XYZ file of C-alpha atoms in Angstrom:
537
model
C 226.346 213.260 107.781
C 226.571 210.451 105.287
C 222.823 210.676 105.020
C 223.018 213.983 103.621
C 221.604 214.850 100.017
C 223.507 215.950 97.176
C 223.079 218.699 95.010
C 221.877 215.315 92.390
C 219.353 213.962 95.217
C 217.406 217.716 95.571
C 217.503 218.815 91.749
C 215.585 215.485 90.840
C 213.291 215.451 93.613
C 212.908 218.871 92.469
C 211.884 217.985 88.704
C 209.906 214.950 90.107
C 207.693 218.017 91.878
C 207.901 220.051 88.439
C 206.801 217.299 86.495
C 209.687 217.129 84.839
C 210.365 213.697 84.475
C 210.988 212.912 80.912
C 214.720 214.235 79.978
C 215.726 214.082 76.349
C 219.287 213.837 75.333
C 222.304 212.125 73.549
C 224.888 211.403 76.917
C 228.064 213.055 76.771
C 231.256 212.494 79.367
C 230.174 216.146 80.890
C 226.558 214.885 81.574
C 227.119 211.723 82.969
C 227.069 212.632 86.841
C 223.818 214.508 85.990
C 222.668 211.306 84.810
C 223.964 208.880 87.080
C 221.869 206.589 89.210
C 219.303 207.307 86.588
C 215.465 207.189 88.505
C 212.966 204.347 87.819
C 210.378 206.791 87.970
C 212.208 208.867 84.974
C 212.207 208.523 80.969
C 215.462 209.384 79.371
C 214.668 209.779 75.558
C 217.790 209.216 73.248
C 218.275 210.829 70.117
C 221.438 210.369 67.965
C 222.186 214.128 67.821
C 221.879 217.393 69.129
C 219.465 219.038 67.148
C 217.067 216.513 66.946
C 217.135 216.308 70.685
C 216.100 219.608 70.904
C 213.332 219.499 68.306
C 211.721 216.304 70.109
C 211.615 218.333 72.996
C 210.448 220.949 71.398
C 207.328 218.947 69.734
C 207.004 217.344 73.516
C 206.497 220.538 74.784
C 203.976 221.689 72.429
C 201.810 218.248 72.681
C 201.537 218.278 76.599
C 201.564 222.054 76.883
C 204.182 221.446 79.416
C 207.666 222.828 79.953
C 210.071 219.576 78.451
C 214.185 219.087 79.859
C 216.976 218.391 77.566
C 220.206 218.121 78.357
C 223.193 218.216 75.688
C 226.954 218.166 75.715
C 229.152 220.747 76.618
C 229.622 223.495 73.849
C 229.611 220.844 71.069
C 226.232 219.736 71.849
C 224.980 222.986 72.772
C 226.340 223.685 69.101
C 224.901 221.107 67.176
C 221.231 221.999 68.669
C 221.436 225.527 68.067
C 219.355 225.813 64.739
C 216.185 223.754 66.315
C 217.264 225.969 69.266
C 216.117 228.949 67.090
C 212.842 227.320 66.219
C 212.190 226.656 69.973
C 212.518 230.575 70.277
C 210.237 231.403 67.726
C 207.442 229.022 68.299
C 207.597 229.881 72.546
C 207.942 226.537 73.416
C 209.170 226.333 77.157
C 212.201 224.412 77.088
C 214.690 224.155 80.092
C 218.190 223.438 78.109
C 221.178 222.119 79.919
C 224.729 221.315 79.492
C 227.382 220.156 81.065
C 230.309 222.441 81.680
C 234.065 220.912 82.687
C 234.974 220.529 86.247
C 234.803 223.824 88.246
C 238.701 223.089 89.451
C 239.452 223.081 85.565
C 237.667 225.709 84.410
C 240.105 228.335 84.448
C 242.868 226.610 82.102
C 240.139 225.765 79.975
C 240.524 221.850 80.085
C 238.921 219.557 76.755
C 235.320 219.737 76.713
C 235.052 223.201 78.695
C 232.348 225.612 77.416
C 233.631 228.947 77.273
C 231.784 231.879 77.693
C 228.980 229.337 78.067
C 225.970 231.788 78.516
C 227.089 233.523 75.733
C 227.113 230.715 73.175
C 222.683 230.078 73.570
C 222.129 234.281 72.579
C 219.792 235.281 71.772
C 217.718 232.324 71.468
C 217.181 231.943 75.477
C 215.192 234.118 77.485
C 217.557 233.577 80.080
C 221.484 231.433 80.234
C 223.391 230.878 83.271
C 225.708 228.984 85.148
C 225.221 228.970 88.706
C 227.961 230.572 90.955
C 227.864 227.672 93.568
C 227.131 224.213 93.363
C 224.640 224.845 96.078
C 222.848 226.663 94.020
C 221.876 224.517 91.140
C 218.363 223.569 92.254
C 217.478 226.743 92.835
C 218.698 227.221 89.300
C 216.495 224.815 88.226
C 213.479 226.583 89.716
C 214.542 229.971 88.329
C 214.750 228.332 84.529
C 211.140 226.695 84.945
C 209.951 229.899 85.863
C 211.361 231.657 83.283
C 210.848 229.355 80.541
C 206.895 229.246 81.831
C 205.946 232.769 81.980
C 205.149 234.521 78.981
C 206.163 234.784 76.909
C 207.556 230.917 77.285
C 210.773 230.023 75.643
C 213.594 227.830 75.970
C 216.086 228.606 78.873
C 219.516 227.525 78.882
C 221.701 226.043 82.465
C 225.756 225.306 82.367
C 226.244 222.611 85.040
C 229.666 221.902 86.297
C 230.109 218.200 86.330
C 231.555 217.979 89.808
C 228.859 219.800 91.107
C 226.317 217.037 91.400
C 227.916 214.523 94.069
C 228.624 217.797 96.033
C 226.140 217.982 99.321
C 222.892 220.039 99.345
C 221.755 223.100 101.083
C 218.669 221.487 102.165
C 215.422 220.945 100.051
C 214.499 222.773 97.032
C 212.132 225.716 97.349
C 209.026 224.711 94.927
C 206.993 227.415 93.681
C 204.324 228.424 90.979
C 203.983 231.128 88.325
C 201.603 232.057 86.543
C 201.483 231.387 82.562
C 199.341 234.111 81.227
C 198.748 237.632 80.839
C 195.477 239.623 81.359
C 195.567 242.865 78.938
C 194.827 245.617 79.967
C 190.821 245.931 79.928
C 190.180 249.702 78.979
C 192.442 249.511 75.804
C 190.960 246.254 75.248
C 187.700 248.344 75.095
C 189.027 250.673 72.867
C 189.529 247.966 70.658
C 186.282 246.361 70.940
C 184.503 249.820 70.254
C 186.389 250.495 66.755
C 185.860 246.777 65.937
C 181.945 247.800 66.497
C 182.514 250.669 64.384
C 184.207 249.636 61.542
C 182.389 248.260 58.252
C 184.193 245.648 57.409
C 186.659 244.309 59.322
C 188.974 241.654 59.131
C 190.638 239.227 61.367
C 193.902 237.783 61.281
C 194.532 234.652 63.971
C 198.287 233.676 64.632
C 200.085 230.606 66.471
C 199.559 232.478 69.766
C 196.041 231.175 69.800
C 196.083 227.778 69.259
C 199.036 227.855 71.957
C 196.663 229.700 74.374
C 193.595 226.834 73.962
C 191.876 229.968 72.316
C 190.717 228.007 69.251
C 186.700 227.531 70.325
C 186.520 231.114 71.774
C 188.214 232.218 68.455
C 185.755 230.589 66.128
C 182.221 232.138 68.399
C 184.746 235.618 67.672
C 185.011 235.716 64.098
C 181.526 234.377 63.880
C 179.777 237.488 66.228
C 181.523 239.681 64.118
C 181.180 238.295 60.797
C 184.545 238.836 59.719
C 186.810 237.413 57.249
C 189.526 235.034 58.877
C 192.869 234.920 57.977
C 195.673 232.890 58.704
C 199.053 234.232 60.022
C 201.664 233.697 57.593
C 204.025 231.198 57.982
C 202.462 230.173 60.654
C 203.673 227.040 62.885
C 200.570 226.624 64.378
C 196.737 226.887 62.878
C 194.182 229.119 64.877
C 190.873 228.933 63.058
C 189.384 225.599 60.992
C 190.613 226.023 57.740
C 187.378 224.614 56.497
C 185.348 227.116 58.270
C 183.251 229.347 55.846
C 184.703 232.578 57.292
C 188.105 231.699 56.541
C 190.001 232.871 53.792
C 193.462 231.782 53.857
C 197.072 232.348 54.659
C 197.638 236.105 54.288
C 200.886 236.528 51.399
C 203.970 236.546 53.195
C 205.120 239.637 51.343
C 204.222 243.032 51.913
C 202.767 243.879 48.800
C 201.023 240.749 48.887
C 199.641 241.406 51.995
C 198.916 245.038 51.851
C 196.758 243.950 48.420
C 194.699 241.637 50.700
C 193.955 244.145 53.333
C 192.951 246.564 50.787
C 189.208 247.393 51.481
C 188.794 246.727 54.781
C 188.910 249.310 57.120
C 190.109 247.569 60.135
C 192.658 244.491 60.565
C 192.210 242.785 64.039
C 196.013 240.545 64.221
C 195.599 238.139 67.383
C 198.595 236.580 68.421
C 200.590 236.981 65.617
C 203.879 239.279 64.381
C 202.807 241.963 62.331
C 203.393 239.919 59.534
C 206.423 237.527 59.348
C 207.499 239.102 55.885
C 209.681 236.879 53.435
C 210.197 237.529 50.940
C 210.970 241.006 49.966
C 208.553 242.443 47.779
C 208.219 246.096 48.279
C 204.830 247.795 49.386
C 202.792 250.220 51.884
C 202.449 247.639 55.325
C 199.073 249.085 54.913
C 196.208 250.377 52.300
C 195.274 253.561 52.722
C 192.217 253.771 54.637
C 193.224 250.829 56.789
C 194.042 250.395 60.694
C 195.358 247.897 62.404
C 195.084 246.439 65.926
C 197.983 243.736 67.108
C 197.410 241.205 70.463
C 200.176 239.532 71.538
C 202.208 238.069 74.701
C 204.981 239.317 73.019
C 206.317 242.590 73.847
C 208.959 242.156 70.935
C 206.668 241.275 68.454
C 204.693 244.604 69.653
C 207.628 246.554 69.868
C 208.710 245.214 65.762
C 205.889 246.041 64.704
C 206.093 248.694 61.701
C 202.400 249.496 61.942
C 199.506 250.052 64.199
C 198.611 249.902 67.482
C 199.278 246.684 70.135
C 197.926 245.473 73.238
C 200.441 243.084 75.479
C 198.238 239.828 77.000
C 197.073 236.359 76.591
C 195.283 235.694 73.357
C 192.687 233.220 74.897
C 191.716 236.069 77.512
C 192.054 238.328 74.876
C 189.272 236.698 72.822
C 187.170 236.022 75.962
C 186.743 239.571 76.943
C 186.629 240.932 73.486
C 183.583 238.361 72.882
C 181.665 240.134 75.719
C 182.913 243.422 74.532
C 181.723 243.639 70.742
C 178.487 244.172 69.862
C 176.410 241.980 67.355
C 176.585 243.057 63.889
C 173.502 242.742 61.842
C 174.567 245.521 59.581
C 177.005 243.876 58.546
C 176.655 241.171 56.127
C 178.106 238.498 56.946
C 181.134 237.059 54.284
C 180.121 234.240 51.674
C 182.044 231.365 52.007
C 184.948 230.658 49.113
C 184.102 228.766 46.244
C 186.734 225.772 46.942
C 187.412 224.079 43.422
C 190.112 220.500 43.957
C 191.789 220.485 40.596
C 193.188 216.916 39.920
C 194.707 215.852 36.329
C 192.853 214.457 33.946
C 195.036 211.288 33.706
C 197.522 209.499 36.318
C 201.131 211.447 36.197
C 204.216 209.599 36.801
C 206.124 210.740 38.422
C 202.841 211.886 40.961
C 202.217 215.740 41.276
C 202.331 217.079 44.954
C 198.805 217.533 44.177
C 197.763 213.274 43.393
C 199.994 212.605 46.846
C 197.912 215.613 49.042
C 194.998 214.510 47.321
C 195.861 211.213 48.060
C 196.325 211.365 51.491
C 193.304 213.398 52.227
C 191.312 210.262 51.362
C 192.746 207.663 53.534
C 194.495 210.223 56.793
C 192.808 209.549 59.722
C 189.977 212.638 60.766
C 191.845 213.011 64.376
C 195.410 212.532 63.057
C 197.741 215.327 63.761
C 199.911 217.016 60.698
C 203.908 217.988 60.983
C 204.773 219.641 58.005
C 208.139 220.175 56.343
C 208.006 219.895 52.908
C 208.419 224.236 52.038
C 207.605 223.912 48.092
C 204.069 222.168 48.372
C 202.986 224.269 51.023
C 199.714 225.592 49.243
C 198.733 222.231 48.116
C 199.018 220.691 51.418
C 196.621 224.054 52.667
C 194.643 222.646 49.869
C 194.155 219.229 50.735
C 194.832 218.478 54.227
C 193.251 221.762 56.126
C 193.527 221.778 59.914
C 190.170 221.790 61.133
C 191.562 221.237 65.059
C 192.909 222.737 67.703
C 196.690 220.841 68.172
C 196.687 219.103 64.979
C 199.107 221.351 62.851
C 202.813 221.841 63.475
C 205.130 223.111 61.444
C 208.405 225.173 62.468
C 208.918 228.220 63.669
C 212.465 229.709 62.269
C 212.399 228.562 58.725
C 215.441 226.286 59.189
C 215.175 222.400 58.083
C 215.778 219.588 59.902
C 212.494 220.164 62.765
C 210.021 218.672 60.980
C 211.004 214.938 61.103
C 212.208 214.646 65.094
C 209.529 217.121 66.201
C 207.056 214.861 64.430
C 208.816 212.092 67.096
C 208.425 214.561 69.634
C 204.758 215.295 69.163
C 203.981 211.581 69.291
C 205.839 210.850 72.515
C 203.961 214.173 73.960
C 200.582 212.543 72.530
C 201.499 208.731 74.756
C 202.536 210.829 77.797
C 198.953 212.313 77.649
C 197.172 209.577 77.117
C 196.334 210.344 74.001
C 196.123 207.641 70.819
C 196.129 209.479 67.125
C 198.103 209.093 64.398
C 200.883 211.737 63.661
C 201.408 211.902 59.986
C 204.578 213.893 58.812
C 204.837 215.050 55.125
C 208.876 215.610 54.361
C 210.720 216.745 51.771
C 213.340 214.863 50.468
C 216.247 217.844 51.243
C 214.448 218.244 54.808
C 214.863 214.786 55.614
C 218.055 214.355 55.627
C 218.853 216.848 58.059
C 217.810 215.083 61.253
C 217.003 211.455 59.559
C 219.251 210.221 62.554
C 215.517 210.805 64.486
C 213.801 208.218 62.815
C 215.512 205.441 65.086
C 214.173 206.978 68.355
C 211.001 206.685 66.655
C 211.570 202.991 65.521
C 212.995 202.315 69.130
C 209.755 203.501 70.456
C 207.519 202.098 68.631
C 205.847 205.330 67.777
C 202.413 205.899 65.140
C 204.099 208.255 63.168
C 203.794 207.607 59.048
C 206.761 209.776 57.030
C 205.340 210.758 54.171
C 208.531 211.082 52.212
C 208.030 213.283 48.778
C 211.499 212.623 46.075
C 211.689 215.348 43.732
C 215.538 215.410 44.114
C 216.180 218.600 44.450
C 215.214 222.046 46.705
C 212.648 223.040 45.171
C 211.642 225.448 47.381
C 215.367 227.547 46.747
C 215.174 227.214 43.276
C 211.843 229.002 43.556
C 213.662 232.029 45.572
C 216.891 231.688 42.944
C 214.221 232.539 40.359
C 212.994 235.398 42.644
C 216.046 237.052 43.491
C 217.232 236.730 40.126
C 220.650 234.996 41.167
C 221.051 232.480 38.518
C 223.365 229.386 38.491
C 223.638 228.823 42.145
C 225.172 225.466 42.980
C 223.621 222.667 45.170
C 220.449 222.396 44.717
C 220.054 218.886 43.214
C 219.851 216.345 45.328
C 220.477 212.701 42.984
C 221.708 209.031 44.389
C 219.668 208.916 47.866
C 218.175 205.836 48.327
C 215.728 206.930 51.626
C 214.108 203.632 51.799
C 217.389 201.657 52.954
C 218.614 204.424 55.086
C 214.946 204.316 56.989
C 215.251 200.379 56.952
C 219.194 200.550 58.385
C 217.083 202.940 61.287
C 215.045 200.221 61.838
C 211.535 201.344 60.439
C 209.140 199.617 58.088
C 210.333 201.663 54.113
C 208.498 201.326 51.371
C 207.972 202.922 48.106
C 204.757 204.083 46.858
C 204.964 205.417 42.628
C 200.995 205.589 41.795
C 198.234 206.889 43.978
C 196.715 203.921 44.389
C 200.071 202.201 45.860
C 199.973 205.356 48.248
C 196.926 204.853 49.517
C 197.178 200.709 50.371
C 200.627 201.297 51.795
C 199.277 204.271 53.825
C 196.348 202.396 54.858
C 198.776 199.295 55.981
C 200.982 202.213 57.937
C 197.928 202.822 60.028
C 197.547 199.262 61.542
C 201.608 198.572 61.030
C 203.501 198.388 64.360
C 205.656 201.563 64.723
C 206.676 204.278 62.023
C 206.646 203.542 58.767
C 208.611 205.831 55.726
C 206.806 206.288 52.539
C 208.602 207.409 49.956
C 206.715 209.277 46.720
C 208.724 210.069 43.849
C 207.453 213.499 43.013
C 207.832 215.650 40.088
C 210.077 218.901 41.348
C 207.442 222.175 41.251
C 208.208 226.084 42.040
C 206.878 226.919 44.831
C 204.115 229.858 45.344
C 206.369 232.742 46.879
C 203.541 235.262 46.844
């Protein structure tokens, strides 16, 4: 029997079959028998900590539209990701997590390194944790986890591993099997729907991350356009539906819920697809809805449907959603169809120095590339960079998901590997705060190391701007921490190993963003900024 596969042989010929094949980690002393004997045919992506491994899978995941494996250490690890973790939840992005657990012989006494209670640790930002009972039974594990993180709605699943259980021998092959990744909803609610969206005099549609994850972008924009309804964004969205350029589209809807109960006011029917009903923050006290007003939710989310404080929800797939609904509705010559907004770019009359967030957006929209793809993590200029650099394609906009720091800058690695594994060549262009970017800097090496297109667009207005704003808000003066003097970002980028520069007037932003395009790998840009409050509306 010394022919006989281990329980290490069967798991990665089962991933090979998955297409799992690209694991993204940081190696601890638990992991290392996962990782032993480590394939040709594999990619093992290092990051330099926890949390931005998870976020580069998570931004690898959400490029190839595939599930993505990472694998962390022990509790520690399993610790240090857990904030991206969150984001990973929010966003749906089908993750399979794993970490290595102490020996099974050690367990008990709880030995150095051993993760106890280990599926309790990941709640309640898995869909599903385990450890399995039997070595035998970690392939089948596997399986399980791909088939739970797949179907919908997708999220990150978490595995335990015993380290001695790789070398131990196999059951026999892995069973391989499909599952399915979408939801039909259910057709004669669906034509409920479509009959008061016939109805109603002037309706209004609301498109959330759901539908740019679902490829439901095209069928979205011949939706809106039948109808001849007003678009709106989700708020705080981490994905972009609907062209922002488009002349039915309106905006972000207010994350409060005064602010977006004013919006709604005067139409009588709100359409949300794929999207919460709303992600509120702040808290601004309202009615969730004007009097007058109904409102109809899509989602894949049964949780988002079931948190919903108003109006009525249909559980499916938001591209199948849109394609049925678009031979459902009626056209609409009644109704007249909404004149585009009157879109006024305000510059300064003269040069400021330091540069507005304004001159750098306004900046940038001149020289970014058309096809380029936009991760966004700088909270206080939000509405400028709406402004300036509007998402006018499908799987060009990501931003996170939780509201935590610290995605932006290794998800923007993340996307960029995704976009190579493809096939696909476009520049990914990441716009950073200063306070953001130090949270998972460490990620900037894994981009130098692979040679990635990514341009950091670094903006230095020393402080958190963006918590100052809410300080103001909440009325909670003299709260410590939130300046942010003495970081010098171009030599930590440069001791990463990436091309730093700075850039102080527009026109030095534009040539050394112009000479990131052709440069060889990432390049950090850093604008000094002049701090702004942030539009909390």
């Amino acid at each position: 029997m010394a022919n006989a596969q281990t329980v290490h042989d069967v798991t990665y010929d089962l991933l090979r079959s998955l297409g799992l094949t690209t694991v993204f980690g940081n190696p601890g002393s638990t992991e290392q028998t996962f990782l032993q004997r480590f394939p040709d045919d594999f990619t093992y992506v290092l990051a330099l900590q926890e949390a931005s491994v998870l976020a580069m899978a998570d931004g690898f995941a959400q490029s190839t539209g595939k599930p993505a494996l990472v694998n962390v250490h022990t509790a520690a690890g399993t610790g240090n990701a857990m904030g991206n973790l969150v984001a990973a939840s929010k966003a749906n992005t089908p993750l399979i997590v794993t970490a290595g657990q102490q020996a099974r012989e050690m367990v008990l006494c709880e030995p150095y390194l051993s993760n106890r209670q280990e599926t309790l640790m990941p709640l309640p930002w898995v869909k599903w944790a385990y450890q399995p009972a039997r070595a035998e039974d970690v392939p089948a594990a596997f399986m399980r986890a791909y088939a739970v993180a797949l179907q919908p709605p997708a999220g990150p699943v978490f595995l335990s591993i015993p380290l001695d259980d790789w070398n131990k021998p196999a059951l026999g092959a892995a069973v391989v099997r499909t599952v399915s990744h979408r939801v039909a909803p259910d057709e004669a609610r669906l034509g409920d729907f479509a009959e008061r969206l016939n109805k109603a005099k002037r309706p209004m549609l609301v498109f959330g991350p759901e539908v740019d994850r679902s490829g439901g972008w095209d069928v979205g924009v011949v939706f809106a356009e039948k109808v001849r309804a007003e678009v709106y964004g989700a708020p705080l969205p981490d994905r972009v539906s609907f062209p922002e350029n488009h002349p039915l589209y309106r905006g972000e809807l207010p994350m409060t819920i005064a602010g977006a109960n004013e919006v709604m006011r005067g139409h009588d029917l709100v359409m949300v697809i794929g999207a919460q009903v709303f992600r509120y923050y702040p808290f601004v006290a309202g009615d969730y809805l004007p009097e007058g007003t109904e409102l109809l939710q899509i989602t894949s989310d049964p949780d988002l449907a079931g948190a919903a404080p108003v109006g009525e929800s249909i559980l499916g797939d938001s591209r199948l959603a849109l394609e049925k609904l678009l031979d459902a509705v009626t056209d609409a010559p009644h109704r007249a169809t909404p004149a585009p907004l009157a879109r006024k770019h305000t510059l300064p009359d003269a040069p400021n120095s330091p540069l507005t967030p304004t001159e750098v957006y306004s900046t940038l929209s001149a020289v970014r590339p058309v096809d380029s793809v936009l991760v966004t993590e700088s909270t206080s200029t939000m509405a400028e960079q709406r402004e300036w650099l509007p998402t006018i394609r499908s799987g060009s906009f990501y931003a996170t998901a939780s509201g935590g720091i610290g995605w932006g800058v290794p998800a923007a690695v993340g996307v960029a590997l995704g976009d190579r594994a493809r096939g696909v060549e476009r520049k990914v262009v990441a716009t950073i705060g200063d306070g953001s970017f130090q949270y998972s800097v460490q990620a900037i090496w894994t981009a130098a190391q692979h040679d990635l297109p990514i341009v950091f667009v670094v903006m230095r207005n020393e402080e958190y701007s963006i918590l100052k704003a809410f300080a103001l808000l909440e009325k909670a003066p003299g709260v410590p921490g939130m300046d942010l003097p003495g970081l010098d970002i171009v030599s930590i980028a440069t001791g990463f190993g990436c091309r730093a520069v700075h850039a102080d007037t527009t026109e030095q932003l534009a040539e050394q963003f112009t000479t990131a395009l052709t440069a060889h790998g990432p390049t950090v840009i850093v604008v000094q900024t002049q701090p702004q409050m942030a539009h909390l509306g």
